[in-house]
mmCIF file of C-alpha atoms in Angstrom:
data_model
loop_
_atom_site.group_PDB
_atom_site.id
_atom_site.type_symbol
_atom_site.label_atom_id
_atom_site.label_comp_id
_atom_site.label_asym_id
_atom_site.label_seq_id
_atom_site.Cartn_x
_atom_site.Cartn_y
_atom_site.Cartn_z
ATOM 1 C CA UNK N 16 11.271 -37.053 -9.878
ATOM 2 C CA UNK N 17 10.350 -37.821 -13.518
ATOM 3 C CA UNK N 18 6.897 -37.027 -14.906
ATOM 4 C CA UNK N 19 4.059 -39.561 -15.654
ATOM 5 C CA UNK N 20 0.844 -39.502 -18.149
ATOM 6 C CA UNK N 21 -2.369 -41.190 -17.469
ATOM 7 C CA UNK N 22 -5.456 -41.114 -19.294
ATOM 8 C CA UNK N 23 -8.023 -38.752 -17.603
ATOM 9 C CA UNK N 24 -10.667 -41.225 -17.149
ATOM 10 C CA UNK N 25 -11.585 -44.759 -17.874
ATOM 11 C CA UNK N 26 -14.929 -47.227 -17.369
ATOM 12 C CA UNK N 27 -14.557 -50.799 -16.464
ATOM 13 C CA UNK N 28 -17.727 -53.097 -16.065
ATOM 14 C CA UNK N 29 -17.852 -54.971 -12.681
ATOM 15 C CA UNK N 30 -16.253 -58.345 -12.581
ATOM 16 C CA UNK N 31 -13.728 -57.530 -15.604
ATOM 17 C CA UNK N 32 -10.182 -56.720 -15.436
ATOM 18 C CA UNK N 33 -9.290 -53.065 -15.164
ATOM 19 C CA UNK N 34 -6.003 -52.203 -16.835
ATOM 20 C CA UNK N 35 -4.656 -48.630 -16.114
ATOM 21 C CA UNK N 36 -1.911 -47.550 -18.236
ATOM 22 C CA UNK N 37 1.024 -45.093 -17.160
ATOM 23 C CA UNK N 38 3.670 -43.606 -19.561
ATOM 24 C CA UNK N 39 6.979 -42.604 -17.844
ATOM 25 C CA UNK N 40 9.580 -42.260 -20.675
ATOM 26 C CA UNK N 41 11.978 -40.140 -18.762
ATOM 27 C CA UNK N 42 12.157 -42.612 -16.047
ATOM 28 C CA UNK N 43 15.602 -42.667 -14.295
ATOM 29 C CA UNK N 44 17.443 -46.053 -13.388
ATOM 30 C CA UNK N 45 16.760 -45.586 -9.664
ATOM 31 C CA UNK N 46 13.142 -44.786 -9.740
ATOM 32 C CA UNK N 47 10.541 -47.027 -8.749
ATOM 33 C CA UNK N 48 6.832 -47.163 -10.292
ATOM 34 C CA UNK N 49 4.465 -46.454 -7.467
ATOM 35 C CA UNK N 50 0.641 -46.827 -7.883
ATOM 36 C CA UNK N 51 -1.894 -45.348 -5.153
ATOM 37 C CA UNK N 52 -5.641 -44.652 -5.452
ATOM 38 C CA UNK N 53 -7.978 -42.263 -3.533
ATOM 39 C CA UNK N 54 -11.454 -43.400 -3.256
ATOM 40 C CA UNK N 55 -13.772 -40.424 -2.595
ATOM 41 C CA UNK N 56 -13.106 -38.514 0.674
ATOM 42 C CA UNK N 57 -10.634 -41.005 1.747
ATOM 43 C CA UNK N 58 -6.800 -40.598 2.076
ATOM 44 C CA UNK N 59 -4.906 -42.099 -0.907
ATOM 45 C CA UNK N 60 -4.055 -45.588 -0.468
ATOM 46 C CA UNK N 61 -1.030 -47.516 -1.336
ATOM 47 C CA UNK N 62 -1.453 -50.387 -3.883
ATOM 48 C CA UNK N 63 1.715 -51.696 -5.358
ATOM 49 C CA UNK N 64 5.267 -50.507 -6.592
ATOM 50 C CA UNK N 65 8.185 -51.948 -8.548
ATOM 51 C CA UNK N 66 11.419 -51.262 -10.255
ATOM 52 C CA UNK N 67 11.651 -53.509 -13.321
ATOM 53 C CA UNK N 68 10.039 -56.747 -12.621
ATOM 54 C CA UNK N 69 6.343 -57.446 -12.612
ATOM 55 C CA UNK N 70 4.922 -57.412 -9.339
ATOM 56 C CA UNK N 71 1.649 -59.129 -7.865
ATOM 57 C CA UNK N 72 0.058 -58.518 -4.386
ATOM 58 C CA UNK N 73 -3.357 -59.147 -2.921
ATOM 59 C CA UNK N 74 -4.755 -56.004 -4.616
ATOM 60 C CA UNK N 75 -3.502 -55.853 -7.986
ATOM 61 C CA UNK N 76 -0.659 -56.683 -10.451
ATOM 62 C CA UNK N 77 1.929 -54.254 -11.909
ATOM 63 C CA UNK N 78 3.314 -54.894 -15.382
ATOM 64 C CA UNK N 79 6.606 -52.790 -16.242
ATOM 65 C CA UNK N 80 7.657 -52.857 -19.826
ATOM 66 C CA UNK N 81 11.122 -54.131 -20.489
ATOM 67 C CA UNK N 82 12.418 -50.545 -21.242
ATOM 68 C CA UNK N 83 10.815 -49.247 -18.239
ATOM 69 C CA UNK N 84 8.881 -46.367 -20.101
ATOM 70 C CA UNK N 85 5.488 -47.503 -19.467
ATOM 71 C CA UNK N 86 3.470 -49.579 -17.147
ATOM 72 C CA UNK N 87 0.055 -50.990 -16.482
ATOM 73 C CA UNK N 88 -1.832 -51.597 -13.360
ATOM 74 C CA UNK N 89 -4.130 -54.250 -13.383
ATOM 75 C CA UNK N 90 -7.190 -54.988 -11.009
ATOM 76 C CA UNK N 91 -8.206 -58.575 -12.048
ATOM 77 C CA UNK N 92 -11.748 -58.708 -11.025
ATOM 78 C CA UNK N 93 -13.016 -55.105 -10.619
ATOM 79 C CA UNK N 94 -15.632 -54.234 -8.134
ATOM 80 C CA UNK N 95 -17.700 -51.104 -7.320
ATOM 81 C CA UNK N 96 -15.551 -50.232 -4.706
ATOM 82 C CA UNK N 97 -12.604 -50.061 -6.923
ATOM 83 C CA UNK N 98 -13.959 -46.756 -8.198
ATOM 84 C CA UNK N 99 -11.461 -44.097 -7.427
ATOM 85 C CA UNK N 100 -8.692 -41.950 -8.793
ATOM 86 C CA UNK N 101 -5.594 -43.987 -9.633
ATOM 87 C CA UNK N 102 -2.163 -42.340 -9.497
ATOM 88 C CA UNK N 103 1.120 -43.526 -11.164
ATOM 89 C CA UNK N 104 3.954 -42.028 -9.193
ATOM 90 C CA UNK N 105 7.740 -42.314 -9.673
ATOM 91 C CA UNK N 106 9.961 -42.134 -6.780
ATOM 92 C CA UNK N 107 13.578 -42.873 -5.651
ATOM 93 C CA UNK N 108 14.007 -44.701 -2.366
ATOM 94 C CA UNK N 109 14.871 -41.574 -0.389
ATOM 95 C CA UNK N 110 12.947 -39.385 1.850
ATOM 96 C CA UNK N 111 12.046 -37.018 -0.939
ATOM 97 C CA UNK N 112 8.365 -35.997 -1.972
ATOM 98 C CA UNK N 113 5.963 -38.251 -3.820
ATOM 99 C CA UNK N 114 4.478 -35.762 -6.334
ATOM 100 C CA UNK N 115 0.733 -36.580 -7.458
ATOM 101 C CA UNK N 116 -0.270 -35.816 -10.836
ATOM 102 C CA UNK N 117 -4.039 -35.662 -11.781
ATOM 103 C CA UNK N 118 -4.318 -39.468 -12.023
ATOM 104 C CA UNK N 119 -7.031 -41.520 -13.649
ATOM 105 C CA UNK N 120 -10.620 -41.501 -12.565
ATOM 106 C CA UNK N 121 -11.684 -45.150 -12.994
ATOM 107 C CA UNK N 122 -15.383 -45.680 -12.847
ATOM 108 C CA UNK N 123 -16.621 -49.216 -12.151
ATOM 109 C CA UNK N 124 -20.188 -49.837 -13.622
ATOM 110 C CA UNK N 125 -22.678 -52.778 -13.276
ATOM 111 C CA UNK I 17 -5.136 -50.168 15.098
ATOM 112 C CA UNK I 18 -4.915 -47.407 12.983
ATOM 113 C CA UNK I 19 -1.584 -46.982 11.233
ATOM 114 C CA UNK I 20 -1.683 -43.174 10.585
ATOM 115 C CA UNK I 21 -4.184 -41.102 12.591
ATOM 116 C CA UNK I 22 -5.179 -37.399 12.449
ATOM 117 C CA UNK I 23 -6.867 -35.377 14.954
ATOM 118 C CA UNK I 24 -9.138 -33.760 14.520
ATOM 119 C CA UNK I 25 -11.089 -35.050 11.522
ATOM 120 C CA UNK I 26 -13.042 -31.882 11.032
ATOM 121 C CA UNK I 27 -12.060 -28.201 12.063
ATOM 122 C CA UNK I 28 -14.104 -25.241 11.385
ATOM 123 C CA UNK I 29 -12.713 -21.996 12.510
ATOM 124 C CA UNK I 30 -12.741 -18.328 12.139
ATOM 125 C CA UNK I 31 -10.267 -16.195 10.070
ATOM 126 C CA UNK I 32 -7.340 -15.047 12.049
ATOM 127 C CA UNK I 33 -7.403 -17.916 14.354
ATOM 128 C CA UNK I 34 -4.591 -20.336 15.259
ATOM 129 C CA UNK I 35 -5.246 -24.097 15.022
ATOM 130 C CA UNK I 36 -3.188 -27.334 15.090
ATOM 131 C CA UNK I 37 -3.721 -30.887 13.612
ATOM 132 C CA UNK I 38 -1.908 -33.670 15.086
ATOM 133 C CA UNK I 39 -0.573 -36.692 13.455
ATOM 134 C CA UNK I 40 0.735 -40.110 14.691
ATOM 135 C CA UNK I 41 1.960 -43.318 12.985
ATOM 136 C CA UNK I 42 2.402 -46.379 14.591
ATOM 137 C CA UNK I 43 4.506 -48.081 11.739
ATOM 138 C CA UNK I 44 7.865 -47.415 12.857
ATOM 139 C CA UNK I 45 8.436 -45.230 9.781
ATOM 140 C CA UNK I 46 11.199 -42.833 9.431
ATOM 141 C CA UNK I 47 9.525 -40.369 6.967
ATOM 142 C CA UNK I 48 6.433 -38.151 7.424
ATOM 143 C CA UNK I 49 4.644 -35.908 5.320
ATOM 144 C CA UNK I 50 1.939 -33.236 5.394
ATOM 145 C CA UNK I 51 -0.134 -32.906 1.970
ATOM 146 C CA UNK I 52 -2.916 -30.374 1.234
ATOM 147 C CA UNK I 53 -5.747 -31.223 -1.190
ATOM 148 C CA UNK I 54 -7.496 -28.412 -2.305
ATOM 149 C CA UNK I 55 -11.148 -27.995 -3.617
ATOM 150 C CA UNK I 56 -9.736 -29.292 -7.117
ATOM 151 C CA UNK I 57 -8.732 -32.370 -5.648
ATOM 152 C CA UNK I 58 -5.006 -31.742 -6.472
ATOM 153 C CA UNK I 59 -2.877 -33.407 -3.730
ATOM 154 C CA UNK I 60 0.147 -31.009 -3.007
ATOM 155 C CA UNK I 61 3.147 -31.816 -0.830
ATOM 156 C CA UNK I 62 3.696 -29.503 2.009
ATOM 157 C CA UNK I 63 6.584 -30.985 4.267
ATOM 158 C CA UNK I 64 8.626 -34.010 4.588
ATOM 159 C CA UNK I 65 10.430 -34.979 7.592
ATOM 160 C CA UNK I 66 12.799 -37.736 8.078
ATOM 161 C CA UNK I 67 13.937 -38.883 11.456
ATOM 162 C CA UNK I 68 12.643 -35.683 13.058
ATOM 163 C CA UNK I 69 14.273 -33.560 10.526
ATOM 164 C CA UNK I 70 12.950 -31.195 8.067
ATOM 165 C CA UNK I 71 13.686 -32.528 4.509
ATOM 166 C CA UNK I 72 11.311 -30.518 2.134
ATOM 167 C CA UNK I 73 9.444 -27.249 2.752
ATOM 168 C CA UNK I 74 7.579 -26.785 -0.541
ATOM 169 C CA UNK I 75 7.256 -22.707 -0.273
ATOM 170 C CA UNK I 76 4.548 -23.123 2.089
ATOM 171 C CA UNK I 77 3.783 -19.681 3.984
ATOM 172 C CA UNK I 78 5.449 -19.391 7.181
ATOM 173 C CA UNK I 79 2.013 -19.245 8.857
ATOM 174 C CA UNK I 80 2.300 -22.977 8.796
ATOM 175 C CA UNK I 81 4.907 -24.434 11.054
ATOM 176 C CA UNK I 82 5.286 -28.356 11.315
ATOM 177 C CA UNK I 83 6.786 -29.818 14.523
ATOM 178 C CA UNK I 84 8.029 -33.483 14.864
ATOM 179 C CA UNK I 85 8.677 -34.245 18.556
ATOM 180 C CA UNK I 86 9.559 -37.653 17.776
ATOM 181 C CA UNK I 87 9.712 -40.059 14.864
ATOM 182 C CA UNK I 88 6.178 -41.145 15.335
ATOM 183 C CA UNK I 89 4.403 -37.677 15.259
ATOM 184 C CA UNK I 90 4.376 -34.982 13.034
ATOM 185 C CA UNK I 91 1.986 -31.971 14.016
ATOM 186 C CA UNK I 92 1.024 -28.981 11.956
ATOM 187 C CA UNK I 93 0.330 -25.612 13.472
ATOM 188 C CA UNK I 94 -1.200 -22.702 11.530
ATOM 189 C CA UNK I 95 -1.098 -19.115 12.530
ATOM 190 C CA UNK I 96 -3.658 -16.450 11.413
ATOM 191 C CA UNK I 97 -5.796 -18.757 9.553
ATOM 192 C CA UNK I 98 -7.084 -17.230 6.051
ATOM 193 C CA UNK I 99 -10.168 -18.455 3.808
ATOM 194 C CA UNK I 100 -7.475 -19.811 1.285
ATOM 195 C CA UNK I 101 -6.363 -22.598 3.864
ATOM 196 C CA UNK I 102 -9.520 -24.231 3.825
ATOM 197 C CA UNK I 103 -8.687 -27.435 2.449
ATOM 198 C CA UNK I 104 -8.318 -31.353 3.426
ATOM 199 C CA UNK I 105 -4.897 -31.897 4.932
ATOM 200 C CA UNK I 106 -3.194 -35.580 5.032
ATOM 201 C CA UNK I 107 -0.392 -36.811 6.794
ATOM 202 C CA UNK I 108 1.431 -39.732 5.605
ATOM 203 C CA UNK I 109 4.361 -41.871 6.558
ATOM 204 C CA UNK I 110 6.675 -44.269 4.548
ATOM 205 C CA UNK I 111 9.791 -46.348 4.870
ATOM 206 C CA UNK I 112 12.462 -45.165 2.170
ATOM 207 C CA UNK I 113 11.594 -48.265 -0.009
ATOM 208 C CA UNK I 114 7.874 -48.714 0.650
ATOM 209 C CA UNK I 115 4.755 -47.372 0.283
ATOM 210 C CA UNK I 116 3.304 -44.443 1.764
ATOM 211 C CA UNK I 117 0.506 -44.637 4.227
ATOM 212 C CA UNK I 118 -2.085 -41.855 4.595
ATOM 213 C CA UNK I 119 -4.368 -40.672 7.364
ATOM 214 C CA UNK I 120 -7.820 -40.267 6.795
ATOM 215 C CA UNK I 121 -7.341 -36.598 6.449
ATOM 216 C CA UNK I 122 -8.656 -33.316 8.330
ATOM 217 C CA UNK I 123 -11.219 -31.244 6.669
ATOM 218 C CA UNK I 124 -10.327 -27.379 7.640
ATOM 219 C CA UNK I 125 -12.955 -24.837 6.936
ATOM 220 C CA UNK I 126 -12.026 -21.311 7.585
ATOM 221 C CA UNK I 127 -14.903 -19.010 7.686
#
C-alpha cells in the first residue's frame, strides 16, 4: 500500500471546523483513502473513506483532490471529544493489512 | 451489542507463562486482524485472516499463534511470554470494501 504524509499535530478551537490534510502522491488507481481516529486508550475508530468523489457522513466530510494526490478530512464543528490521533490510510478492497503511520494529533481547545 | 469484543481487557502475567486473548465479532465480516500497539503508540499489524484462513503473518515470533475456529472468532495464543510482549493488542474486523471495526483492546503486562 502507498504511503501517506500527515502533519504531526494540529490545534483547533471548539466549535470551529478542523481540516486535517493528508498527502498521498503515489496513490494507485485502485486505492481508497480511509480515515480513522484513536481517542486516548480506545481502539481505532473508522471515520470515512472514499475513492475519488467527496464523501460525507454523520461524523465528517472527506475531500479528495481531482488528481487524488491529497485529501482533507473535515470535522465541521469540532468538540473536545474529537481530540484524538487521526490516521489517513490507503487501502485496496482486499484482505490485506491496514498500515497505520504516525497520524496527526488533533487537540481541540476551549 | 458490541461489534468487536475482546477478552480479557487487562492481563497481567509473569514471564514464561502462556496466555490467550479472545476476539469475537458479530458484524458478519470476512476479514479479521490482530494489531499490537507498543508504548510509543505505534499500531503494527500482526496477523490477518480471511474466512478463517491466514492471509498475513507479519514476521511475528512463532510464540504467537492465532486461531480462527470460525469466521466470527480470531483468538491469539502467546507462549513463553517475554517482557517485550507488554503492549495493547487490538482485534479488528472488516468487509473487503468497508471500514475496519476495532475492539477495545487488551492491555497485556508481563512482569
